[in-house]
Short mmCIF file of C-alpha atoms in Angstrom, two decimals:
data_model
loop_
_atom_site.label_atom_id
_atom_site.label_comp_id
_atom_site.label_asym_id
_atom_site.label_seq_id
_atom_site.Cartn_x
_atom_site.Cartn_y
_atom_site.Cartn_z
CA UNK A 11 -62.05 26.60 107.10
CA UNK A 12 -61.28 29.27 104.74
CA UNK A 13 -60.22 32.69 106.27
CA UNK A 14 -59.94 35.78 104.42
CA UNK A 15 -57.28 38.90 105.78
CA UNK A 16 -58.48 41.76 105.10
CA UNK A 17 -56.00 45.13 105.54
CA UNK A 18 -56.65 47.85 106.72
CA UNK A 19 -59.20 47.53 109.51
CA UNK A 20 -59.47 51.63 108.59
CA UNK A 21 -58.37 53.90 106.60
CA UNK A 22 -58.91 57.80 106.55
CA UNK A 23 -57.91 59.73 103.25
CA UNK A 24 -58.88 63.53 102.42
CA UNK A 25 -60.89 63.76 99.65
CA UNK A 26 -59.68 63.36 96.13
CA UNK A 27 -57.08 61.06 97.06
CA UNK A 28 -56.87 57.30 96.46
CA UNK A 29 -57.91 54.35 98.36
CA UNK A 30 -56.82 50.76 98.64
CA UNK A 31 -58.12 47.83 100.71
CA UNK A 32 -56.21 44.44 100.31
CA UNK A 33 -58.13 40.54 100.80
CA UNK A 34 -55.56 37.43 101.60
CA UNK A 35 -56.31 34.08 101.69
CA UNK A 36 -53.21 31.45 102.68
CA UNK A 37 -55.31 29.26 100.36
CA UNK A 38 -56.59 29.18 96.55
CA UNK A 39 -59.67 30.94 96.35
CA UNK A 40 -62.49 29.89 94.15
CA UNK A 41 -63.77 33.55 93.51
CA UNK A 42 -63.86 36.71 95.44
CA UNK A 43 -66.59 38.75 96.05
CA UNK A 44 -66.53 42.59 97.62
CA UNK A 45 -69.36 43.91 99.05
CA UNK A 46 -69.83 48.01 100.22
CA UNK A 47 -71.58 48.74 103.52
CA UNK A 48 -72.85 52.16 104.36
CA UNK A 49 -72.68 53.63 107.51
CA UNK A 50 -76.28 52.21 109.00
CA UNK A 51 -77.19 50.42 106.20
CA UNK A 52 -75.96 46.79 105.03
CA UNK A 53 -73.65 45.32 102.60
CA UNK A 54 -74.32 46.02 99.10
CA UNK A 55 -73.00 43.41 96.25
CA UNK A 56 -70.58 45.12 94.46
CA UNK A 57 -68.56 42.90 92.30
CA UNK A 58 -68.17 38.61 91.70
CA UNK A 59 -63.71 38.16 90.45
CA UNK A 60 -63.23 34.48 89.45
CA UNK A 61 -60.77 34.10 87.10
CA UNK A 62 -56.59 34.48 87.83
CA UNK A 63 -55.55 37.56 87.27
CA UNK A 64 -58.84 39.26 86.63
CA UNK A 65 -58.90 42.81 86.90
CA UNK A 66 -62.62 44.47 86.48
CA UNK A 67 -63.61 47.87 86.83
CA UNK A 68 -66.48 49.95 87.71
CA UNK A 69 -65.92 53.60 87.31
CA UNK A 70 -63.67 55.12 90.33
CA UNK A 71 -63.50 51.27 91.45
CA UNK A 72 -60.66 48.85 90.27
CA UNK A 73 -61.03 45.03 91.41
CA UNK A 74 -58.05 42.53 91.27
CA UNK A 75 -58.22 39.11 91.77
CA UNK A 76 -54.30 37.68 92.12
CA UNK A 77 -52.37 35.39 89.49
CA UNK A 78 -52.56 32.58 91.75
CA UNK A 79 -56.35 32.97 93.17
CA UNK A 80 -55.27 34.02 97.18
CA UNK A 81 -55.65 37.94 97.09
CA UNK A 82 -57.75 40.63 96.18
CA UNK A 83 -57.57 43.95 96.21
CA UNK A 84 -60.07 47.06 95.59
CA UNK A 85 -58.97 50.26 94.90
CA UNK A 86 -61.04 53.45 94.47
CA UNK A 87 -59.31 56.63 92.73
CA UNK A 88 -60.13 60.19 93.89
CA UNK A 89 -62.30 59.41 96.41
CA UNK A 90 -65.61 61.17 96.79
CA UNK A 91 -67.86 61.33 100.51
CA UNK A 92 -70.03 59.12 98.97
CA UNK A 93 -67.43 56.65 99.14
CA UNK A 94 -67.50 56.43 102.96
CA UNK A 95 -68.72 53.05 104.43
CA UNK A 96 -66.79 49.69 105.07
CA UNK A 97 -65.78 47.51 102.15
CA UNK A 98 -66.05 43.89 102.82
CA UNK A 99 -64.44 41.19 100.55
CA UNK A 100 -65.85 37.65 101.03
CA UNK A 101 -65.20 34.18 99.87
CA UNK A 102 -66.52 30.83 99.07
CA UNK A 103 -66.27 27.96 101.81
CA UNK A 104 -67.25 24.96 100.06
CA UNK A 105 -69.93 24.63 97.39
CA UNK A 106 -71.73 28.02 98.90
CA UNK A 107 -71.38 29.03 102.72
CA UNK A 108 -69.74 32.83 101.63
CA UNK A 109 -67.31 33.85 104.78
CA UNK A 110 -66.69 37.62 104.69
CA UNK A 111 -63.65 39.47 105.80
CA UNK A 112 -63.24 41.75 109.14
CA UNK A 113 -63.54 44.63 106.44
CA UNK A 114 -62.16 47.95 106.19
CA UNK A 115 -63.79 50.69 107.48
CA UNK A 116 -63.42 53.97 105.14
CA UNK A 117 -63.77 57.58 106.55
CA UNK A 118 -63.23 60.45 104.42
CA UNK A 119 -62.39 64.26 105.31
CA UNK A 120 -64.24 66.38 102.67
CA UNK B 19 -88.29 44.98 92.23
CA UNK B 20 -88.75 44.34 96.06
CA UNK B 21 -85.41 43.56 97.64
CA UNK B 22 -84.91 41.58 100.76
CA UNK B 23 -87.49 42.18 103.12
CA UNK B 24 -86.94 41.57 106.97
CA UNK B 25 -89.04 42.57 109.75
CA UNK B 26 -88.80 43.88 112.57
CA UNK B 27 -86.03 46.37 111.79
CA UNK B 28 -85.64 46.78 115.23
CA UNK B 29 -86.68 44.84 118.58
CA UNK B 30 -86.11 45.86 122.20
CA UNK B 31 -86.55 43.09 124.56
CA UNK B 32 -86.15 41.59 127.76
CA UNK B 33 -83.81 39.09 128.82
CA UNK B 34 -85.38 35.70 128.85
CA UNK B 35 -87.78 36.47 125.82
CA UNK B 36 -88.53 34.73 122.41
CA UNK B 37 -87.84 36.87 119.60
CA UNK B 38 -88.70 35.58 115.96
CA UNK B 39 -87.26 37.52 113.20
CA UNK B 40 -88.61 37.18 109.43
CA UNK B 41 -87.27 37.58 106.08
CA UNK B 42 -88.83 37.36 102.76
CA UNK B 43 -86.18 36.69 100.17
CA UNK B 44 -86.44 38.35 96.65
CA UNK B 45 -88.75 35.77 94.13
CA UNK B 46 -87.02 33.00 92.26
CA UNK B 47 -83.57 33.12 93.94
CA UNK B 48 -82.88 29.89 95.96
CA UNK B 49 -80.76 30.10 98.45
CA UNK B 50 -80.90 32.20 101.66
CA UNK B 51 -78.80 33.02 104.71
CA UNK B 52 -79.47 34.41 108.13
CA UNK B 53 -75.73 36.60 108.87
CA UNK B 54 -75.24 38.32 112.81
CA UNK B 55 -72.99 41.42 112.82
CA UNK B 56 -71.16 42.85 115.65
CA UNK B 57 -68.33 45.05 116.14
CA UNK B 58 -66.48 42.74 117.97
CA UNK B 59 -67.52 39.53 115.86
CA UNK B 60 -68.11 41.28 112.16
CA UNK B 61 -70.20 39.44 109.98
CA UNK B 62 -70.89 35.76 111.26
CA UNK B 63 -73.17 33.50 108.99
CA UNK B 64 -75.29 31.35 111.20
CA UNK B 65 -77.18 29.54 108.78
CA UNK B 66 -78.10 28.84 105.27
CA UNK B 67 -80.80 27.25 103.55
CA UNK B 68 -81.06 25.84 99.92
CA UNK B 69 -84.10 25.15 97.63
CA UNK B 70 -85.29 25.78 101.35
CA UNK B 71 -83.17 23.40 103.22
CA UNK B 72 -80.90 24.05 105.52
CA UNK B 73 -77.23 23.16 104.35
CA UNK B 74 -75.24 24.50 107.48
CA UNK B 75 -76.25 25.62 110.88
CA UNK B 76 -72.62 25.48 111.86
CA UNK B 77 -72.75 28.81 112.80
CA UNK B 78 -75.79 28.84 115.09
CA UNK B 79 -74.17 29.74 118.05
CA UNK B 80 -76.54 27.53 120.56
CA UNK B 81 -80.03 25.46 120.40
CA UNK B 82 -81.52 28.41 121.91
CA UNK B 83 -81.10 29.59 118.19
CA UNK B 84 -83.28 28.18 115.20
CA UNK B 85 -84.22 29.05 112.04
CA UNK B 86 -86.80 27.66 109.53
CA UNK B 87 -87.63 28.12 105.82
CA UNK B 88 -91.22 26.41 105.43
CA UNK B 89 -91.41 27.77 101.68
CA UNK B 90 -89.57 29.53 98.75
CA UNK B 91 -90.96 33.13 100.50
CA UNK B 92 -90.18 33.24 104.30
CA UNK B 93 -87.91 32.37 106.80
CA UNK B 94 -87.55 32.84 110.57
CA UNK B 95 -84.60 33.43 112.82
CA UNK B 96 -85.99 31.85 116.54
CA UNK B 97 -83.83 33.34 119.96
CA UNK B 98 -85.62 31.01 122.83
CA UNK B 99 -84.31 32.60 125.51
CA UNK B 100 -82.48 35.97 124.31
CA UNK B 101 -80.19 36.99 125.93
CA UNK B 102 -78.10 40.23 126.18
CA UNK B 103 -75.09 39.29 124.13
CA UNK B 104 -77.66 38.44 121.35
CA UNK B 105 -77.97 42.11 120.82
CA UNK B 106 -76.62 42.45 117.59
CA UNK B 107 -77.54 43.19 114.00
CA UNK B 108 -79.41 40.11 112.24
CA UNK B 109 -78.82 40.47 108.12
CA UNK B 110 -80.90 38.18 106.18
CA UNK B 111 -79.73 37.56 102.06
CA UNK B 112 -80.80 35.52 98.75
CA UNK B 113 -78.95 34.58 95.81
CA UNK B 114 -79.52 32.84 93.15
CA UNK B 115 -76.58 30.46 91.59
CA UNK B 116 -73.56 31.94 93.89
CA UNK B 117 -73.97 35.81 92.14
CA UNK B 118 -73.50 37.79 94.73
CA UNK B 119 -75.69 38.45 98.12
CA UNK B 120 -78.66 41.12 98.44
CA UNK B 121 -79.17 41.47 101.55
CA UNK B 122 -82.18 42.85 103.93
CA UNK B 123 -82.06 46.35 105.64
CA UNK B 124 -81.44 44.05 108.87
CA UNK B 125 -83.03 44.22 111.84
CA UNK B 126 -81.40 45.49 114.78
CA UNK B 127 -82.22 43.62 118.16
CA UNK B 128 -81.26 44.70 121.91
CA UNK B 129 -81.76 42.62 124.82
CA UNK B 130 -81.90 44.24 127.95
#
């Protein structure tokens, strides 16, 4: 079945600096989703890519969905504490069973 | 608007025990799923249910699991006889139309 890679398990940044996870698929990818987990607390939609090449943003947060549909990436500029948590991406298997990622876990030193 | 609502958000129990965790999916979405999380494992979907149906219980991990949905507003998550590597995180979601998750605060079981 569809497997999604995500890289890094962690990652520890100082505050104010940038952050990148990365989401690979070895196959074509309906959509992406990410999703934000807090530290005790459980994953939070964040953001639905479907189309090739899709970039979307939300403030601090860029999301990019690859030209040909098998990786994602999420990247978060000048990273505040608040940013702390794991980021999971996820993706479709078949029609709607959504198969998440190992995730990477953020940690940030203030 | 009430989010996803499961209960208990945590359960201590004994080896051998039935535990029964609930979930009350947010109104009008139509699909639900029942998710375990563990270190080791991550985020494992055991089963999912549309227009209250289930569509995949590939991921139950035994028939000492079950779930139901008997109606658009509840579903259970049966353990018949827990055990202690069924300590674990239990994260119930809805959607509506494949937009995205919401999930429950979760509910955190430990078998002793």
């Amino acid at each position: 079945g569809q497997q999604v890679m995500q890289i890094p398990q962690y990652q520890h940044v100082q505050e104010g600096e940038d952050f990148t996870t990365y989401c690979n698929s070895s196959t074509t990818l309906s959509n992406i989703q990410w999703y934000k987990q807090r530290p005790g607390g459980h994953p939070v939609f964040l953001i639905q890519l479907v189309k090739s090449g899709e970039v979307k943003k939300q403030k601090r947060l860029t999301f990019q969905f690859g030209e040909a549909k098998k990786n994602s990436s999420l990247h978060i500029t000048a990273t505040q504490t608040t940013d702390v948590g794991t980021y999971f991406c996820a993706a479709l298997q078949g029609a709607q069973k959504l198969v998440f990622g190992q995730g990477t876990r953020l940690t940030i030193n203030p | 608007d009430a989010g996803v609502i499961q209960s208990p958000r945590h359960e201590v129990t004994e080896m051998g025990q039935e535990v029964t965790l609930r979930c009350k999916p947010i109104s009008g979405h139509n699909s639900l799923f029942w998710y375990r999380q563990t270190m080791m494992r991550g985020l494992e979907l055991l089963i999912y249910f549309n227009n209250n149906v289930p569509i995949d219980d590939s991921g139950m991990p035994e028939d000492r699991f079950s779930a139901k949905m008997p109606n658009a507003s509840f579903s259970t998550l049966k353990i018949q006889p827990s055990e202690p590597r069924d300590s674990a995180v239990y994260f119930c979601a809805s959607s509506l139309a494949n937009n995205g998750l919401f999930f429950g605060e979760g509910s955190r079981l430990t078998v002793l």
